[in-house]
Short mmCIF file of C-alpha atoms and ligand atoms in Angstrom, two decimals:
data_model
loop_
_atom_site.label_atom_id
_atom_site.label_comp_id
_atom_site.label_asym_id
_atom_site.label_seq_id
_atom_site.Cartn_x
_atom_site.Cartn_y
_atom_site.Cartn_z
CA UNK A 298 82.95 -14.32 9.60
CA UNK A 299 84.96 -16.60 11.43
CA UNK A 300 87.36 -17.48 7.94
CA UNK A 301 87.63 -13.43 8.02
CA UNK A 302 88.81 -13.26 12.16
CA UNK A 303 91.04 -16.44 11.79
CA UNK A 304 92.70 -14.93 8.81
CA UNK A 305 93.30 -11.00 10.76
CA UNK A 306 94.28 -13.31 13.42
CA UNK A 307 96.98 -15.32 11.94
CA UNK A 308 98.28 -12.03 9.93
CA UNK A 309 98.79 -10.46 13.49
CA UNK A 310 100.27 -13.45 14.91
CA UNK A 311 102.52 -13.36 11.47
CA UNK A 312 104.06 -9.58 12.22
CA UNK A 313 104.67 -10.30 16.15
CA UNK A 314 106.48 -13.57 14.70
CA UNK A 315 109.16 -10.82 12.78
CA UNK A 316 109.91 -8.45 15.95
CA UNK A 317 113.18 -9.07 16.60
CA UNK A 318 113.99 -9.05 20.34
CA UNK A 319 114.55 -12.13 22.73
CA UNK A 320 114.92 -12.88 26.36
CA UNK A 321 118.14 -13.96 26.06
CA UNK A 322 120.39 -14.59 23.34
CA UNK A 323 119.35 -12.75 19.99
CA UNK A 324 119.63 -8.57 20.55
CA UNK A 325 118.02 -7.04 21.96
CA UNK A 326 117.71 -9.08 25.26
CA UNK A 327 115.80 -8.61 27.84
CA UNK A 328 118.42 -5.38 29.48
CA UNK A 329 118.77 -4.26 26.05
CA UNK A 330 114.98 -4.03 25.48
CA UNK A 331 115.45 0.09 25.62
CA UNK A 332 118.10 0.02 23.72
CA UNK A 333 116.11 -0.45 20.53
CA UNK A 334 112.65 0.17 22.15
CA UNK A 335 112.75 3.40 24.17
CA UNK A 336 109.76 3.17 25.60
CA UNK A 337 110.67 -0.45 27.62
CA UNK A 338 112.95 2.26 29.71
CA UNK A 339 109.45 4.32 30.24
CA UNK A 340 107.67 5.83 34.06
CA UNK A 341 104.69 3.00 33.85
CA UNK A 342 106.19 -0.15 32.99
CA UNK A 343 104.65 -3.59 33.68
CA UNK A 344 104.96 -6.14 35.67
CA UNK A 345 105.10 -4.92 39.09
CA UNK A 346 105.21 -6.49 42.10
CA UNK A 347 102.24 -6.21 43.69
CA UNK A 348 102.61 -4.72 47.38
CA UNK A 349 99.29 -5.86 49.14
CA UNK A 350 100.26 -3.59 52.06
CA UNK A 351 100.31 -1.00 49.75
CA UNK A 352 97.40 -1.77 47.07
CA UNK A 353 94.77 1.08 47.95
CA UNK A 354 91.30 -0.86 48.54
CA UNK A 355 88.35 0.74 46.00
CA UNK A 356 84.93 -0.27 47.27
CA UNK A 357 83.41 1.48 44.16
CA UNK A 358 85.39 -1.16 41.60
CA UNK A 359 83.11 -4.12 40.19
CA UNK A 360 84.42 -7.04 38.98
CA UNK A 361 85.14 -7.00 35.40
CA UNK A 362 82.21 -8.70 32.95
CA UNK A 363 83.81 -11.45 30.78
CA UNK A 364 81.40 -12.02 27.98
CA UNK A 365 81.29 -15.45 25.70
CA UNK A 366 84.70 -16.56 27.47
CA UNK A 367 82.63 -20.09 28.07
CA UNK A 368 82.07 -20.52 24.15
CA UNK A 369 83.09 -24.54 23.34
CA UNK A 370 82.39 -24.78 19.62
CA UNK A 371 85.50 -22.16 18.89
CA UNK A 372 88.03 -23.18 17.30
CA UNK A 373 91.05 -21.05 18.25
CA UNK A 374 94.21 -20.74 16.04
CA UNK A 375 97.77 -21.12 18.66
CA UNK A 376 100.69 -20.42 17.05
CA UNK A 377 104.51 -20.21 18.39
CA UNK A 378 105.25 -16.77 17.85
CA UNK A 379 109.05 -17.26 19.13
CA UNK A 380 108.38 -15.22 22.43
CA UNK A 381 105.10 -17.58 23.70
CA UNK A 382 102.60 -19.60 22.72
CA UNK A 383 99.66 -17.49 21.65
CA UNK A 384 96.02 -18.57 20.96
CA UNK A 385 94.20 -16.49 18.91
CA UNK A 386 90.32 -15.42 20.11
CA UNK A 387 87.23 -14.21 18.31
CA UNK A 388 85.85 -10.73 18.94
CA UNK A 389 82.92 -12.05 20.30
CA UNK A 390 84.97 -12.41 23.63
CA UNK A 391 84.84 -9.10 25.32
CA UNK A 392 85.11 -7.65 28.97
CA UNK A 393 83.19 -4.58 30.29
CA UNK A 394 85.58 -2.68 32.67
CA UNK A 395 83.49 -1.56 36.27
CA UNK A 396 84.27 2.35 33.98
CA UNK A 397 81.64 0.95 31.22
CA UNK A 398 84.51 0.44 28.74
CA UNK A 399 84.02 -2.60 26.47
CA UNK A 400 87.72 -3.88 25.59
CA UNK A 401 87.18 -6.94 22.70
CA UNK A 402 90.05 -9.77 23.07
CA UNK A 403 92.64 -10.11 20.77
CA UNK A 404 94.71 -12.96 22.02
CA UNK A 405 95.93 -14.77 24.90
CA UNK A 406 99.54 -16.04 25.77
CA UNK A 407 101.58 -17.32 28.87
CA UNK A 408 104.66 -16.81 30.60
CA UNK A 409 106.83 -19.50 32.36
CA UNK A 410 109.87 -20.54 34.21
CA UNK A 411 112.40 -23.46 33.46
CA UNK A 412 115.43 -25.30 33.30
CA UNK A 413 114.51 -26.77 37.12
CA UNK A 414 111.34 -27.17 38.40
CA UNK A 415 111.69 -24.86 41.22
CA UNK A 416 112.49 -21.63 38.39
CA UNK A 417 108.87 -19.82 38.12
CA UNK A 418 107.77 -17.60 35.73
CA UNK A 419 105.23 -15.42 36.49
CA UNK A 420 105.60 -11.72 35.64
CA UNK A 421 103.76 -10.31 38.18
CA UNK A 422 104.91 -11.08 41.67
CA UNK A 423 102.48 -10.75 44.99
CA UNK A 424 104.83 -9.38 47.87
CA UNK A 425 107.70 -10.63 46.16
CA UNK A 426 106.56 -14.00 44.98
CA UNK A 427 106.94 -14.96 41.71
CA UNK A 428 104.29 -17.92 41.08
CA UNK A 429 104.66 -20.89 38.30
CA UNK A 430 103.79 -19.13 35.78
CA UNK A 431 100.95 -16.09 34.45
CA UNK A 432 98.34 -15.99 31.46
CA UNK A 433 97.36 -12.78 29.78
CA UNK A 434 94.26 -11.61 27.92
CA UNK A 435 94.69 -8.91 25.95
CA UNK A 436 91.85 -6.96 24.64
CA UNK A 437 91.65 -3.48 22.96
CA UNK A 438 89.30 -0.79 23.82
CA UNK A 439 86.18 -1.25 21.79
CA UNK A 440 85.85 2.35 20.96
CA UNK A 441 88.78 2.19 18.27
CA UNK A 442 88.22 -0.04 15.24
CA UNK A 443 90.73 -2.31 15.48
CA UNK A 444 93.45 -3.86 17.97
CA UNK A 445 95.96 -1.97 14.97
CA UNK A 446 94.02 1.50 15.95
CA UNK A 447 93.75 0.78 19.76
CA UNK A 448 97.24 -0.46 20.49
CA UNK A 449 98.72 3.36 19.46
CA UNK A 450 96.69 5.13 21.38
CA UNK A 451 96.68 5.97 25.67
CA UNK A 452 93.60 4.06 26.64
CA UNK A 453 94.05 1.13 23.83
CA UNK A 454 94.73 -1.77 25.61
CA UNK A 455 93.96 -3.91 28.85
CA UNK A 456 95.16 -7.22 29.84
CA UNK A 457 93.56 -9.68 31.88
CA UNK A 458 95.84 -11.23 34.09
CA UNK A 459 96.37 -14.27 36.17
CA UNK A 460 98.77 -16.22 37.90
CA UNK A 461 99.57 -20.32 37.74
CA UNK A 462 100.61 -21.85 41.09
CA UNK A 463 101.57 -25.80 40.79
CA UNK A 464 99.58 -28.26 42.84
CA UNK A 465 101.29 -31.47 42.69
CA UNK A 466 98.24 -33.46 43.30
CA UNK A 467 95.51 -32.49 40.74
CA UNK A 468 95.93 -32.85 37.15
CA UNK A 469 93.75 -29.71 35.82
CA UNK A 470 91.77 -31.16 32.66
CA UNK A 471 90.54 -27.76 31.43
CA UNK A 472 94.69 -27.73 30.07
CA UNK A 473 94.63 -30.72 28.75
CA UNK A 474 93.87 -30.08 24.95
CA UNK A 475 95.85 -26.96 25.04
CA UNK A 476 98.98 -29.18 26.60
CA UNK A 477 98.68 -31.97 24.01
CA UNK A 478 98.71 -29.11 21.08
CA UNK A 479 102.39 -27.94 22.29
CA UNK A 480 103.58 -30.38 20.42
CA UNK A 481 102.37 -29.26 16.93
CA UNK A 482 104.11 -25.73 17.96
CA UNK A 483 107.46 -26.42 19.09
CA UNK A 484 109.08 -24.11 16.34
CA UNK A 485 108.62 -20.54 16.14
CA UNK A 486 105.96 -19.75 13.15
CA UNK A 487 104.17 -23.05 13.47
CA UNK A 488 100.59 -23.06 14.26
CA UNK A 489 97.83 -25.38 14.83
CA UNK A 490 94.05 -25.26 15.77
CA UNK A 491 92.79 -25.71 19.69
CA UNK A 492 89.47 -27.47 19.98
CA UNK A 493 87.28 -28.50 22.90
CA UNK A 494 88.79 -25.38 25.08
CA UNK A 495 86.81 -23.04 27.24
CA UNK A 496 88.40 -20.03 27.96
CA UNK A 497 86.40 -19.17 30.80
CA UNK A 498 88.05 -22.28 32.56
CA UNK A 499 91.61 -21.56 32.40
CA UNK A 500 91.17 -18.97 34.40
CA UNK A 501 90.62 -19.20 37.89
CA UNK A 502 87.49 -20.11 39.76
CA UNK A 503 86.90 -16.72 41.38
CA UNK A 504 86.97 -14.05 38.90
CA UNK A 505 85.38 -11.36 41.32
CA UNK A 506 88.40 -9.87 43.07
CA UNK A 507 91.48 -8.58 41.31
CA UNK A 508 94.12 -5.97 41.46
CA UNK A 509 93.79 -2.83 38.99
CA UNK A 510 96.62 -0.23 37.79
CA UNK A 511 97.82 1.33 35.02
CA UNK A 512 100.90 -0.24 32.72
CA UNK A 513 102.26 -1.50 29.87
CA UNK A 514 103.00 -4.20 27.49
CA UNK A 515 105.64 -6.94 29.06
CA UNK A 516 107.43 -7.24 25.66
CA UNK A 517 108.82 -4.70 23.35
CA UNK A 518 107.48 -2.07 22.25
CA UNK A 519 106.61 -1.55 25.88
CA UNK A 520 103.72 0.45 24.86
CA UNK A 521 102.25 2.51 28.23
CA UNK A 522 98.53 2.30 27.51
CA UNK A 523 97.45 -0.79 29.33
CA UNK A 524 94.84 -1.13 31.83
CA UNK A 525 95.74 -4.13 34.07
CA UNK A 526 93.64 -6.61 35.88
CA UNK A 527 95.50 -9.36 37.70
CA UNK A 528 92.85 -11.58 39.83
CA UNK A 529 93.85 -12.36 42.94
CA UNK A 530 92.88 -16.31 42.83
CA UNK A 531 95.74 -18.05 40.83
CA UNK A 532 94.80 -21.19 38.20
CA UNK A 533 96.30 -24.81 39.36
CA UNK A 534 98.19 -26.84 37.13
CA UNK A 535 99.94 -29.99 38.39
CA UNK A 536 103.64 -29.56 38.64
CA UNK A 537 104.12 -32.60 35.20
CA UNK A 538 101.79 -30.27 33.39
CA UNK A 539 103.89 -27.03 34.11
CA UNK A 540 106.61 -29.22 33.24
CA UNK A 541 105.10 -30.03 29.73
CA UNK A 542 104.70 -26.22 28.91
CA UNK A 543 108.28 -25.28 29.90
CA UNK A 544 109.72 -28.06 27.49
CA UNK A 545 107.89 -27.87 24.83
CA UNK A 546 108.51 -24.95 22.74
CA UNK A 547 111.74 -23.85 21.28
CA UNK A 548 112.83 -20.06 20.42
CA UNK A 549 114.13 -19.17 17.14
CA UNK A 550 117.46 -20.23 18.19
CA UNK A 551 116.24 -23.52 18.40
CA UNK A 552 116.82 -23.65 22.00
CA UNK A 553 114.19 -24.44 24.46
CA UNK A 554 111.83 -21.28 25.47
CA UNK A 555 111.89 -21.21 28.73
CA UNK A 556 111.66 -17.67 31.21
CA UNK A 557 110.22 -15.73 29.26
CA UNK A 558 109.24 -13.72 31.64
CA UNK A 559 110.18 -9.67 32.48
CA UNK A 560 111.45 -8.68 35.89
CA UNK A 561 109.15 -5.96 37.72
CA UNK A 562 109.22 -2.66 37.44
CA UNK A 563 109.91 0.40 39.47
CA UNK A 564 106.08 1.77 40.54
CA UNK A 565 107.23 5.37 40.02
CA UNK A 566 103.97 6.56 42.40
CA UNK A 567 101.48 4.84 40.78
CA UNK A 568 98.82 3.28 42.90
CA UNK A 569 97.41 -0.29 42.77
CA UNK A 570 93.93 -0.38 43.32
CA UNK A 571 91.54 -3.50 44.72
CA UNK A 572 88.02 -4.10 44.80
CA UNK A 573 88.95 -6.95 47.47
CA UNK A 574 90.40 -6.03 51.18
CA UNK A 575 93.02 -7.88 52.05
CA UNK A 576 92.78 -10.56 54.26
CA UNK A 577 95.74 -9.89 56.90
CA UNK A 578 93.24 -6.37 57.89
CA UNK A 579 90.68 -8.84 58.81
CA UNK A 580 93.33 -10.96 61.50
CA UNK A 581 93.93 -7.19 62.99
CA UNK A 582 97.04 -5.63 61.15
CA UNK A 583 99.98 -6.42 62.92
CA UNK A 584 103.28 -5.34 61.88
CA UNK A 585 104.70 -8.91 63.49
CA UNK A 586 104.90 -12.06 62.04
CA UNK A 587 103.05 -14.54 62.35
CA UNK A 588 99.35 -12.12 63.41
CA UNK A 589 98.90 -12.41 66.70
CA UNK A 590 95.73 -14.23 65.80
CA UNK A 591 97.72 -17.23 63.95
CA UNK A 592 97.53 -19.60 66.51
CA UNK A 593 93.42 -19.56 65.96
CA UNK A 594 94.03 -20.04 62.53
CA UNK A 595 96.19 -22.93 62.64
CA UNK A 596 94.43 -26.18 63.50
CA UNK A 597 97.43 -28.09 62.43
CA UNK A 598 99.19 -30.16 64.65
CA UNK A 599 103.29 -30.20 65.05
C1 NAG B 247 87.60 4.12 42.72
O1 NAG B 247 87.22 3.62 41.46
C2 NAG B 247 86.33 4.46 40.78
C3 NAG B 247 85.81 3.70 39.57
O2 NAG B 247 86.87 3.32 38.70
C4 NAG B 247 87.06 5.74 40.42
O3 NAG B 247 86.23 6.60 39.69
C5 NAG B 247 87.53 6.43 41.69
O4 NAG B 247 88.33 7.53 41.38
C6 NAG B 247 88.30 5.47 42.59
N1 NAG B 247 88.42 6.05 43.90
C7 NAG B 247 89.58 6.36 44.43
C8 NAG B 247 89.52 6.93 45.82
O5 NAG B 247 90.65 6.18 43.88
ZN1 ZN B 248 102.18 -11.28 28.35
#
């Protein structure tokens, strides 16, 4: 069984490999996308930036259930695909939406800055900030056969989302096998197997609260029938290991990958739900900056 997933795997990973589009450099870049792939000019794009003054809190929305995510015998096959570095995973892993849906995961990827150490890359932003860099799960609904059913239809796909802020201090060892594989992908189409990874651990500790709307793919075709779930609790990564992962991988222009990230989106009305309030409601909701309340807050000295 797991020959037969590896091989599906690795025969998707083989057809996003041949879409042609880029962030910048081969046509259609990243303003272009529409050009060639209407649907990239679409009403529910992703990302967005996430307004928290705006995101409507839901007190009937559980936190999703990520099942087998902590598995440590898998092996996973990660392949440069020319857009990301993608690691393939089983259909064992599965999340069960707070709705009851079941969405199986196909395959998980990540988005990052570069060129200086201050350019980040997440897609997503959170009132405007764009952190180090984001990580998506993407699953398909488990009532269609297959992620090649699922991803054509309305209610196909959802992605599980977080984002990567850089903490100089703390090297963070549940990246470090993934890291040292980068090397054995540098050019587009290569591929090589991760061992000794747990899923479950790249993401971030609390996987309760999140943000929930409805979206689309971040790369062509720009397909509108993703469910997002971006957790509000970011991973860490030290600021030499978000270095590693913006240098290591080179697009099919032999250049180094690097931004390949999509800028947010118009909202067009939708609404951003949270099972989480946030915090600022909690300090009394001041239009001023800082809350009235800071000073309580802040035991630092000046
Ligand atoms: C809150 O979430 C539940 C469960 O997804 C949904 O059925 C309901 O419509 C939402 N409530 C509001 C007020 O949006
Ligand atoms: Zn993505």
């Amino acid at each position: 069984m797991r020959a037969v997933v590896t091989m599906v795997s690795l025969f998707f990973l083989g057809i996003q490999a041949l879409d042609h589009w880029s962030y910048s450099g081969d046509y259609p870049q990243l303003n272009e996308w529409s050009e060639k792939y209407p649907t990239c000019g679409g009403q529910r794009q992703s990302p967005i930036d996430l307004q928290t003054k705006k995101v409507k809190y839901n007190k009937s929305l559980r936190a999703p259930i990520l099942v087998n995510y902590e598995e440590e015998e898998l092996e996973f096959p990660m392949t440069n695909n020319g857009h990301s570095v993608q690691i393939a995973l089983p259909d064992s892993m599965h999340m069960i939406d707070s709705d009851g849906t079941t969405y199986t995961a196909v395959q998980m990827h990540l988005h990052w800055g570069g060129g200086f150490p201050e350019i980040s890359g997440s897609e997503h932003t959170i009132d405007g900030m764009r952190r180090a860099m984001e990580v998506h799960v993407v699953h398909y609904n488990a009532n269609y056969e297959s992620f090649e059913k699922a991803k054509e239809q309305p209610d196909g796909l959802s992605v599980v989302a977080f984002l990567v802020e850089i903490n100089n201090y703390a090297e963070n060892t549940y990246y470090s096998s993934f890291i040292s594989e980068l090397a054995n992908v540098r050019n587009p189409g290569e591929s090589t197997t991760l061992k000794k990874v747990n899923i479950r651990n790249m993401l971030p500790q609390d996987i309760q609260h999140y943000y929930t709307y409805l979206g689309s793919l971040t790369t062509p075709p720009c397909t509108e029938n993703v469910k997002w779930f971006v957790f509000q609790d970011t991973t860490k990564l030290s600021l030499s290991q978000v270095m590693k992962i913006e240098n290591s991988i080179k697009d099919s222009n032999n250049q180094p990958l690097q931004n390949n990230y999509r800028e947010t989106q118009p909202l067009n009305g939708r609404v951003v739900e949270a099972n989480f309030q946030r915090y600022a409601l909690s300090m009394g909701d001041s239009p001023t900056y800082p809350p009235k309340s800071a000073h309580v807050l802040d035991s630092h000295p000046h």
